[in-house]
Short mmCIF file of C-alpha atoms and ligand atoms in Angstrom, two decimals:
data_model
loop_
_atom_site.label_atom_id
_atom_site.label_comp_id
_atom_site.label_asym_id
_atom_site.label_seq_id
_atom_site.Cartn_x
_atom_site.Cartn_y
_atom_site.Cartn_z
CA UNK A 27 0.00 0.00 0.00
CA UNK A 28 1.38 3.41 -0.87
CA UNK A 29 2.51 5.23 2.26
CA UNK A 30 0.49 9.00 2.23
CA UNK A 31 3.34 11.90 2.57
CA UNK A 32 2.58 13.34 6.53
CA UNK A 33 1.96 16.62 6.00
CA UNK A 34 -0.11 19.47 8.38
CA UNK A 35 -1.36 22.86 7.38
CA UNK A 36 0.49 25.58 7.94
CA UNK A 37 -1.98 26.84 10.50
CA UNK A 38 -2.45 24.21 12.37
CA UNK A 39 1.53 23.63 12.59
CA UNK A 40 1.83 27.12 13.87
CA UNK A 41 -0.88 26.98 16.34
CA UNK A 42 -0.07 23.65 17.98
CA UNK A 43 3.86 24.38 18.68
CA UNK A 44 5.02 26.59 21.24
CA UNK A 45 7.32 28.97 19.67
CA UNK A 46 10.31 30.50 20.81
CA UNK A 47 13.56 33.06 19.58
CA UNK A 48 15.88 31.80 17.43
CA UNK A 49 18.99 32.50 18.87
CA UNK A 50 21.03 33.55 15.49
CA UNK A 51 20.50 34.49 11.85
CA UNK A 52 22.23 32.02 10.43
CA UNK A 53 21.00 27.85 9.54
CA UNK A 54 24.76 26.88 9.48
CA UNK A 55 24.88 27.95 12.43
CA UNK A 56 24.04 26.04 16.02
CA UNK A 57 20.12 26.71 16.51
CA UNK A 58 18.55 25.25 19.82
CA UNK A 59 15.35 26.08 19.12
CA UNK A 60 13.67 25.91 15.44
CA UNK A 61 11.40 28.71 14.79
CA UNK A 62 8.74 28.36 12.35
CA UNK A 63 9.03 32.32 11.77
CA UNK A 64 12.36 32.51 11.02
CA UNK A 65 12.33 29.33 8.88
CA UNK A 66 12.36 29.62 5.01
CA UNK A 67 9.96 28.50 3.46
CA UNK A 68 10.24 29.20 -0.18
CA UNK A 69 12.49 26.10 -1.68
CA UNK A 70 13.80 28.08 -4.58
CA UNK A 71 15.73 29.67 -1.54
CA UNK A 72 15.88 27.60 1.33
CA UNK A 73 19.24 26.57 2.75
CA UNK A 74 19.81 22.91 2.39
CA UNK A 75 19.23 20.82 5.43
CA UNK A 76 22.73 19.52 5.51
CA UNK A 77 23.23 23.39 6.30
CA UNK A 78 21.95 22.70 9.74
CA UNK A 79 24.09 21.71 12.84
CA UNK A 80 23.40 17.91 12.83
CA UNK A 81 22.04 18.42 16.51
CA UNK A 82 19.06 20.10 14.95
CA UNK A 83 18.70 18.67 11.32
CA UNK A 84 15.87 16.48 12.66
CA UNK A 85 14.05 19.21 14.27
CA UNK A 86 14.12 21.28 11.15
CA UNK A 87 12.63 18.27 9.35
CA UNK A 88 9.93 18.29 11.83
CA UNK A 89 9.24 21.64 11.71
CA UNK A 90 8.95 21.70 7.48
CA UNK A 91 6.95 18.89 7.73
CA UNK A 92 4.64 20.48 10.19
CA UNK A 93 4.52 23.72 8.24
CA UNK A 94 4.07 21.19 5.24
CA UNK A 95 4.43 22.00 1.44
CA UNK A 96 5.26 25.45 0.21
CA UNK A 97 1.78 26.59 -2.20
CA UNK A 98 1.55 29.67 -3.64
CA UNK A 99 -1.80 31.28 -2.81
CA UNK A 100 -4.86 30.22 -4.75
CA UNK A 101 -4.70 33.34 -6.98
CA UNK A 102 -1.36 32.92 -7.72
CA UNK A 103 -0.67 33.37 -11.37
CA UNK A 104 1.93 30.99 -12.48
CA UNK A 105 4.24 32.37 -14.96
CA UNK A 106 4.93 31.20 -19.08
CA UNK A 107 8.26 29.88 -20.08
CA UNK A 108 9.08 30.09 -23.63
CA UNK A 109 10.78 26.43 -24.29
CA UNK A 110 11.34 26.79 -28.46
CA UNK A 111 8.32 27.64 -29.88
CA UNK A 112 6.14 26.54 -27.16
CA UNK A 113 4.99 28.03 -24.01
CA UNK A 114 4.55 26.19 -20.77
CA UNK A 115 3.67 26.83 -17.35
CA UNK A 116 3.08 24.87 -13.89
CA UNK A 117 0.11 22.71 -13.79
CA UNK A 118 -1.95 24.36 -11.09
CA UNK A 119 -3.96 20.60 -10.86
CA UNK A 120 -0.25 18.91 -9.95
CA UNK A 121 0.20 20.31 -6.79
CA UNK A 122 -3.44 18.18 -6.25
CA UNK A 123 -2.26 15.32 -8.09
CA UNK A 124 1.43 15.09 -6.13
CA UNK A 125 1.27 15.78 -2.26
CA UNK A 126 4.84 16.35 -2.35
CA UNK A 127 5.25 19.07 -4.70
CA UNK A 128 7.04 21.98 -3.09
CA UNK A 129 6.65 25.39 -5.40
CA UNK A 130 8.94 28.27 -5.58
CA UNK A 131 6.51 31.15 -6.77
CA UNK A 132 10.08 33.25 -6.79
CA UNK A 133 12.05 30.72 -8.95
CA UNK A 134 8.91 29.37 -10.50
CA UNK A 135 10.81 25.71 -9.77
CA UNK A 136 9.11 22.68 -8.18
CA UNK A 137 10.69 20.05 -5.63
CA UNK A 138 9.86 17.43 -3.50
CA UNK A 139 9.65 18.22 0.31
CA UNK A 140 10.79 14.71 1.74
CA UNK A 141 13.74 14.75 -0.97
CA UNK A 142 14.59 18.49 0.31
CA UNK A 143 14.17 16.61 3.48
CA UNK A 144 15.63 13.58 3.64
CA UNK A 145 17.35 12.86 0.36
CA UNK A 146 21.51 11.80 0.50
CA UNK A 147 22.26 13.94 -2.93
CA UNK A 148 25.52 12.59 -2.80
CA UNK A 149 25.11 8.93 -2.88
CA UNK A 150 21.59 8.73 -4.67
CA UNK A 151 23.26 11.82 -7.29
CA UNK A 152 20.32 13.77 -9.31
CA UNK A 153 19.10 16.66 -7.41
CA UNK A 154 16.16 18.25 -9.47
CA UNK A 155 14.08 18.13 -7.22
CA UNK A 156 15.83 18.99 -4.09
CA UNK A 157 18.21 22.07 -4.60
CA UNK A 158 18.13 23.04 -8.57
CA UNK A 159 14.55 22.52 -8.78
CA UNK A 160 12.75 21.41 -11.31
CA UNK A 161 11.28 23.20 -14.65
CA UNK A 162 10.69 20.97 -17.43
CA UNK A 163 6.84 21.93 -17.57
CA UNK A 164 6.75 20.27 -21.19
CA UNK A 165 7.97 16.42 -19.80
CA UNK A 166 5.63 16.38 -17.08
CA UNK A 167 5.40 12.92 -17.22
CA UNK A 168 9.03 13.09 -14.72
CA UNK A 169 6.69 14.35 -12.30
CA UNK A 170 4.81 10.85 -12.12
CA UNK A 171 8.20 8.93 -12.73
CA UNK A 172 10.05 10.47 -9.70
CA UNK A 173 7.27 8.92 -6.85
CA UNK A 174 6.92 5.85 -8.73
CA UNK A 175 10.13 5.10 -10.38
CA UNK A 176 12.35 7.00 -7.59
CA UNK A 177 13.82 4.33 -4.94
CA UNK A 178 15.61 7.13 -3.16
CA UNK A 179 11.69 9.14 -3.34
CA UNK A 180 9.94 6.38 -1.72
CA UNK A 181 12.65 6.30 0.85
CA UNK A 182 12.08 9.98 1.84
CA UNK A 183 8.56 9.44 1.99
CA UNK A 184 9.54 6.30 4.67
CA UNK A 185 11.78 8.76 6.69
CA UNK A 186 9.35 11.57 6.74
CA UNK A 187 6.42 9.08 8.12
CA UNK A 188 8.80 7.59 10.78
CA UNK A 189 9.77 11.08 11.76
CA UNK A 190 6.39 12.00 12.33
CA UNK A 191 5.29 8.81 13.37
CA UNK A 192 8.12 7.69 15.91
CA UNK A 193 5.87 4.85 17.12
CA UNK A 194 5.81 3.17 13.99
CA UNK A 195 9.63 3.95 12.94
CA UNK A 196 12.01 1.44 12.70
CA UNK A 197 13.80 2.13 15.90
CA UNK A 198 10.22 1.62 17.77
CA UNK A 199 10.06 -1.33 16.00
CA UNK A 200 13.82 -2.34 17.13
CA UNK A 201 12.96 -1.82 20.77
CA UNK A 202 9.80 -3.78 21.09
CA UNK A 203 11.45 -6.05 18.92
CA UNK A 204 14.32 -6.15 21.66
CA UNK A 205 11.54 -5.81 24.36
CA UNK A 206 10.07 -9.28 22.73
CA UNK A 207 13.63 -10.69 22.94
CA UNK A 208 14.12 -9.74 26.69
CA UNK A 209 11.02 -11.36 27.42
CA UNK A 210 12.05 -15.00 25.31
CA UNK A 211 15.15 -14.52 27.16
CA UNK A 212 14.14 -14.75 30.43
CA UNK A 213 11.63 -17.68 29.66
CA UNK A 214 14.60 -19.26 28.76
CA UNK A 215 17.20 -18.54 32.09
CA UNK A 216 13.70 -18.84 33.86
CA UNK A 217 13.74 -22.18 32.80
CA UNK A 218 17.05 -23.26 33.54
CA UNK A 219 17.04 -21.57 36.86
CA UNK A 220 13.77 -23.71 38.04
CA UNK A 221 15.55 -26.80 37.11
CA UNK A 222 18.30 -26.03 38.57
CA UNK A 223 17.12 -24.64 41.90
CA UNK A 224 15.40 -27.84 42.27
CA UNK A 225 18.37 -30.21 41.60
CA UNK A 226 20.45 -28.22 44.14
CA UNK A 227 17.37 -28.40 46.58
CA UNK A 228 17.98 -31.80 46.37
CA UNK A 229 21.51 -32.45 46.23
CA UNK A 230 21.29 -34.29 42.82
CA UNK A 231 23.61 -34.22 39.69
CA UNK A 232 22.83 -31.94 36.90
CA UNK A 233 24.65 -33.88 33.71
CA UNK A 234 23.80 -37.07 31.98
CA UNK A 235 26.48 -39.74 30.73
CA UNK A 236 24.64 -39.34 27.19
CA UNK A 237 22.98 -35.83 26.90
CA UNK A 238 23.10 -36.49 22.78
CA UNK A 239 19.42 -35.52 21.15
CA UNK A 240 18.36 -39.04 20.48
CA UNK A 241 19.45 -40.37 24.35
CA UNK A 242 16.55 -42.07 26.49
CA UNK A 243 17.65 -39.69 29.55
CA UNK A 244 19.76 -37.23 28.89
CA UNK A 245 20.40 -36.71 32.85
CA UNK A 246 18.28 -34.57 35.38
CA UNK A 247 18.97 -31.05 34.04
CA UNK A 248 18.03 -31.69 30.43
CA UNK A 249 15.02 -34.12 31.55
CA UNK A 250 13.10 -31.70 33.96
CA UNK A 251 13.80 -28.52 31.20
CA UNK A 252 11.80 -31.18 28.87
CA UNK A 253 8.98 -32.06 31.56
CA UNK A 254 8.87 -28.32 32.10
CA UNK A 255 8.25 -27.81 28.26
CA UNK A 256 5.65 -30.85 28.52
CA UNK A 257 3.83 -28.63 31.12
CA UNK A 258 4.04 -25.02 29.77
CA UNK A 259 4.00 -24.86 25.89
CA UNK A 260 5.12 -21.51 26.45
CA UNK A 261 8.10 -22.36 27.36
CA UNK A 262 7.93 -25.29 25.15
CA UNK A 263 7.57 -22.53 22.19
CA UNK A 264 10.34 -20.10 22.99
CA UNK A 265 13.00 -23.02 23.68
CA UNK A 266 11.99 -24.65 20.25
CA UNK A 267 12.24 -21.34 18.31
CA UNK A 268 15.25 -20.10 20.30
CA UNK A 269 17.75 -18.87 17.94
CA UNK A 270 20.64 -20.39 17.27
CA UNK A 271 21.88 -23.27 20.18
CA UNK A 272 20.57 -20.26 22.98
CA UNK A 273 18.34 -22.45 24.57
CA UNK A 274 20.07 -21.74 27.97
CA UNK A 275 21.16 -25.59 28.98
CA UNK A 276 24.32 -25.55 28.59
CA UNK A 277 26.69 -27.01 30.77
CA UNK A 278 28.44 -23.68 30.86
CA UNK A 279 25.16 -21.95 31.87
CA UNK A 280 24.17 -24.61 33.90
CA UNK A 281 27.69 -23.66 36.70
CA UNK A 282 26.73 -20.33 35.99
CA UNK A 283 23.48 -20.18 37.28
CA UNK A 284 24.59 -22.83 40.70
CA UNK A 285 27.15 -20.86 41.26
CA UNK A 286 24.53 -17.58 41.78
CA UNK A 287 22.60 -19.57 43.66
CA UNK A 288 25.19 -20.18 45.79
CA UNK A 289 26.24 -16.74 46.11
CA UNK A 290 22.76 -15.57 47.32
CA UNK A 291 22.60 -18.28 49.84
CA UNK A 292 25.76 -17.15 51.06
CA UNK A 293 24.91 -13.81 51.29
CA UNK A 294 21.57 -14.71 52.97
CA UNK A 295 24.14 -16.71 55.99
CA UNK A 296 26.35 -13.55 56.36
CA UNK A 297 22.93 -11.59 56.85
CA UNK A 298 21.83 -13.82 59.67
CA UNK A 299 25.27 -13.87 61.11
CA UNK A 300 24.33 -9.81 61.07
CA UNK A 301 27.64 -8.72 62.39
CA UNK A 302 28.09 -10.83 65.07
CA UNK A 303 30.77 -13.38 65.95
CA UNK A 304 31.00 -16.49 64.61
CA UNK A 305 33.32 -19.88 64.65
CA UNK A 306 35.03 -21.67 61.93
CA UNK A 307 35.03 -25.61 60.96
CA UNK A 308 37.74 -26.34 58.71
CA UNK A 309 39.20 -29.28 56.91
CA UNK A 310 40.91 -30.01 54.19
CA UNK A 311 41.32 -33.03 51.87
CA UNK A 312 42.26 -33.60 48.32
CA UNK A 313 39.72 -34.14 45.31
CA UNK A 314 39.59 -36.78 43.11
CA UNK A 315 41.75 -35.36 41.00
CA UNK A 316 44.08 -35.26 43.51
CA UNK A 317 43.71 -31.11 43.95
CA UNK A 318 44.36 -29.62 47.29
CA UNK A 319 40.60 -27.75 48.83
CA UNK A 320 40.18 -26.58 52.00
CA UNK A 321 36.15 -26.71 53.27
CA UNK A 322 35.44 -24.07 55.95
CA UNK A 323 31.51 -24.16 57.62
CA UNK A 324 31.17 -21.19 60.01
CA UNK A 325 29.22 -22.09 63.28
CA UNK A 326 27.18 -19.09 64.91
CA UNK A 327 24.12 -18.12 66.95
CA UNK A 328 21.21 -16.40 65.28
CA UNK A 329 18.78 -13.27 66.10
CA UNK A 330 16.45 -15.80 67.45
CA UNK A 331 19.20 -17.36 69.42
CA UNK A 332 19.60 -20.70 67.88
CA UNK A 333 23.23 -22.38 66.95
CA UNK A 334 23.60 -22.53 63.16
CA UNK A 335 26.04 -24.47 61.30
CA UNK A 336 27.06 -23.30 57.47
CA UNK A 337 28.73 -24.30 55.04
CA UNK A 338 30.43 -21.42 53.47
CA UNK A 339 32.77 -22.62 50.71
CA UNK A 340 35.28 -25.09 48.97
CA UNK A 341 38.54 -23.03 48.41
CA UNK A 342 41.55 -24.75 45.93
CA UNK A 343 44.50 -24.15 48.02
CA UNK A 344 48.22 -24.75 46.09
CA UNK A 345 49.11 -26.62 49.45
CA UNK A 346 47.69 -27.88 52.94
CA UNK A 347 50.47 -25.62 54.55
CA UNK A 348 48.90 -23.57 57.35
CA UNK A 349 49.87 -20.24 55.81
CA UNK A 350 48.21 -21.42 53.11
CA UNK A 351 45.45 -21.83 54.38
CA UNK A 352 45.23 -19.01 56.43
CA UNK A 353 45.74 -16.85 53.46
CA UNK A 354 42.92 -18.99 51.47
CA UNK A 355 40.39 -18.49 54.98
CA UNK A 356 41.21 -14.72 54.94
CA UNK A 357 40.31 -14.65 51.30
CA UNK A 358 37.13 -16.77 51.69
CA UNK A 359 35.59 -14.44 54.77
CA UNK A 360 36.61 -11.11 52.99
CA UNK A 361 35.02 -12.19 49.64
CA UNK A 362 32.26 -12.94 52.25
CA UNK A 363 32.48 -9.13 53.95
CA UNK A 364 33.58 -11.73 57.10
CA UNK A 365 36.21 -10.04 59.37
CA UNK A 366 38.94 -12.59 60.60
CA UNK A 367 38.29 -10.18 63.94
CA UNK A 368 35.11 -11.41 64.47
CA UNK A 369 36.24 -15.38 64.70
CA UNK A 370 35.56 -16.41 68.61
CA UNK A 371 36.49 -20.47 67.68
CA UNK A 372 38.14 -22.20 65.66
CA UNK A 373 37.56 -26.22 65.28
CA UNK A 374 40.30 -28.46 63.05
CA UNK A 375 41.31 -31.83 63.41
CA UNK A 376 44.81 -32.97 64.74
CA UNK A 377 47.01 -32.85 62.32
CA UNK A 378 49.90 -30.44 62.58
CA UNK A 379 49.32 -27.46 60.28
CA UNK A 380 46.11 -27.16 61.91
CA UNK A 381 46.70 -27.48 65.41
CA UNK A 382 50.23 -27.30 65.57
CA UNK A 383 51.30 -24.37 68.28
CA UNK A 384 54.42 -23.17 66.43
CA UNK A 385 53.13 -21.96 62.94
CA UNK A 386 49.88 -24.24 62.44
CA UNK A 387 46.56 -22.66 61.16
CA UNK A 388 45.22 -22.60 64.70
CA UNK A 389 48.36 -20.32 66.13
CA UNK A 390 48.56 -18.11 62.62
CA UNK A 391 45.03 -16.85 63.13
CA UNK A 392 45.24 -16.53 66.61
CA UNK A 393 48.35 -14.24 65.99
CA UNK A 394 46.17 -11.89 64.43
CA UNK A 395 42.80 -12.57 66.77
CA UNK A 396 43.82 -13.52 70.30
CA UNK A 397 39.94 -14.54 70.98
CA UNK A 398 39.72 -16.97 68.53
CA UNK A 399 39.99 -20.29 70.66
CA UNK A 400 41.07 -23.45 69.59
CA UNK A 401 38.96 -26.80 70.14
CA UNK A 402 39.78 -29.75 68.51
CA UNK A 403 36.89 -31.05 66.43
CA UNK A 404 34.55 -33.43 68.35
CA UNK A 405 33.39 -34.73 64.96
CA UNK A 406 36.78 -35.70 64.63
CA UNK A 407 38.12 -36.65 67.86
CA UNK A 408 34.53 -39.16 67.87
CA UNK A 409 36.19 -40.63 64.62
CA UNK A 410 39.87 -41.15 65.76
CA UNK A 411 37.80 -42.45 69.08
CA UNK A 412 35.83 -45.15 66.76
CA UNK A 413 38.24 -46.12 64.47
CA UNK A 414 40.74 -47.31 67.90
CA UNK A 415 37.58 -49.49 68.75
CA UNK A 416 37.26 -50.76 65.72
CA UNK A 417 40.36 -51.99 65.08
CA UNK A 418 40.35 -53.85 68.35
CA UNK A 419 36.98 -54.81 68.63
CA UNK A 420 35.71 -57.59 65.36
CA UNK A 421 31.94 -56.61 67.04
CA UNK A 422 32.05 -52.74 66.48
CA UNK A 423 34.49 -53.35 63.05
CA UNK A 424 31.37 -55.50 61.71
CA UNK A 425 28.43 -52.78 63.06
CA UNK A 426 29.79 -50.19 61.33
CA UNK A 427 30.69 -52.44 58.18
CA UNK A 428 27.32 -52.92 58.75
CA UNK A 429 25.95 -49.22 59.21
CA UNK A 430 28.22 -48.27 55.78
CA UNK A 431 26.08 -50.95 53.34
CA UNK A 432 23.06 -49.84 55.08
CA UNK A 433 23.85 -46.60 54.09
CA UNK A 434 25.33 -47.07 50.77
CA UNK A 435 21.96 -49.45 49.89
CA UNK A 436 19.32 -46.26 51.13
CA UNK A 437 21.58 -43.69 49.60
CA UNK A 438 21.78 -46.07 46.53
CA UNK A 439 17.96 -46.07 46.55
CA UNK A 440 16.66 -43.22 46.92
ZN1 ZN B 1118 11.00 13.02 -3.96
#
């Protein structure tokens, strides 16, 4: 459908805007405010647009198009030009016929306003219609070519409608566009962040030994983003027509989003520690892959007086020396806002760089924090207690061999 040229009376243009000074003579020149006034109307002398501070350029556009086309008053007389033997004239019906005719009663030239307005002379080239005008009465037929057969026409006519019409222009378009993509987008990390909320609720795995396309369970994560999309089609919608792989799932995505979890829960324990003192568990062991961590839980007593226990981090450590670890605890509370100050305990195991009174962990901390008191870990002292009974005592070996296939059976099961 052929997009109508925006135009508004003069009159009404002049009424509706609140008008103010121009501040200088000059176009070229930096204008803050565009006054209808002082604007030239007449394009056989109107300064081009690119005359304009850029600042401005667009206001100017506004303001011509809210002025609208440049008519000569109904009485006007248009002029003969002898072109060989014939004479000619403007076509008073054409300014009817074209709403985008501009005239120049002074020049007795016509142009097109959203060319004048919006037309890039100097890549489309040809300029007839925008700053020599044009004047070839006799081949009026380039009147009807130049909004038909003009690309670079049509174009204008886009740019003046979006100007006026910023609701409809492309950049409108762009944000709700981006506005629908915001919304897809957090469908999508909504989805992942259920899922994974609920495996970490309850302790389970995330990945599958075959997460391929065709696998018969591609391991919890995957499976309860598919039951999800079974439930909501919704979701089931924007994860199918995701663009691209971004549906979100990735394994990637999938530490991202446990490891904010984890930072809000920890956050929510230094809350309820609320300044107060606290103690610290720590142990540390090496992983499977034979890495060095250190585990710290901090111990503490709530607003509503009861004695929480917390686990607060894994920390890689290069070594299980105690300055290393005391440099790797320091870390852990700071990047916690925990103050090594604030430590009133501190419960390890036996082993030397923990408890050891010349340079162990226990003595390095209490260097710095004099009230942090050292008790050796009942948790651990009740182990090195039942592992001396066991090895003496077949009865207590065999209950706890016992208790461990009990355990590994229930665990295995549910
Ligand atoms: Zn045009």
């Amino acid at each position: 459908m052929k997009k109508k040229f925006p135009m508004l009376s003069r009159d009404k243009a002049t009424s509706s805007v609140n008008l103010e000074a121009s501040e200088t003579q000059h176009p070229s020149e930096s204008i803050k405010v565009v006054d209808y006034e002082l604007l030239e109307t007449d394009p056989g002398i109107r300064p081009p647009i690119s005359s304009y501070h850029p600042d401005i350029q667009n206001e100017v556009r506004k303001a011509y198009l809210k002025i609208g086309r440049h008519q000569p008053p109904h009485n006007f007389v248009y002029p003969w030009s002898l072109k060989g033997n014939q004479r000619r004239r403007f076509g008073k019906n054409w300014l009817d016929l074209y709403d985008w005719i501009d005239y120049s009663e002074s020049k007795d030239l016509a142009f097109c306003l959203p060319c004048f307005l919006f037309k890039n002379v100097s890549k489309y080239g040809g300029d007839h219609f925008v700053t020599k005008g044009f004047s070839d009465w006799k081949n009026s037929q380039r009147l009807a070519n130049h909004a038909t057969s003009s690309n670079s026409h049509v174009d204008c006519v886009h740019m003046s409608y979006a100007l006026m019409n910023p609701n409809q222009s492309i950049k409108a378009a762009f944000v709700n566009q981006t506005k629908q993509m915001n919304s897809e987008y957090r469908v999508l990390v909504n989805t992942s962040l259920i899922a994974t909320k609920f495996l970490l609720r309850c302790g389970m795995p995330f990945r599958g030994s075959d997460e391929s396309f065709n696998s018969l369970f591609k391991g919890p994560f995957l499976e309860l983003v598919d039951t999800l999309k079974k439930i909501n089609p919704k979701i089931a919608n924007v994860i199918d027509c995701a663009l691209g792989n971004n549906f979100m799932t990735a394994p990637t995505i999938q530490k991202d989003l446990a490891a904010a979890c984890a930072c809000e829960i920890t956050q929510q324990i230094v809350c309820d520690i609320a300044d107060d003192v606290f103690c610290v568990l720590i142990d540390e062991s090496d992983d499977v892959a034979g890495k060095e961590q250190m585990t710290a839980v901090i111990r503490y007593v709530n607003s509503e007086g009861f004695i929480k226990e917390r686990f607060l981090g894994i920390v890689s450590v290069k070594e299980t020396s105690a300055k290393s670890l005391t440099e790797a605890l320091k870390k852990l509370l700071s990047i916690n806002g925990l103050s090594l100050s604030s430590i009133r305990g501190q419960g390890y195991d036996g082993a030397s760089n923990m408890r050891g009174k010349f340079g162990g962990l226990r003595t390095l901390i209490q260097n710095e924090n004099p009230s942090a008191y050292y008790v050796h870990c009942f948790a651990h002292q009740l182990q090195l207690a039942l592992v001396a009974c066991a090895k003496t005592h077949k009865d207590v070996s065999g209950f706890f061999g016992k208790v461990n296939m009990l355990e590994s059976i229930i665990s295995f099961i549910f």
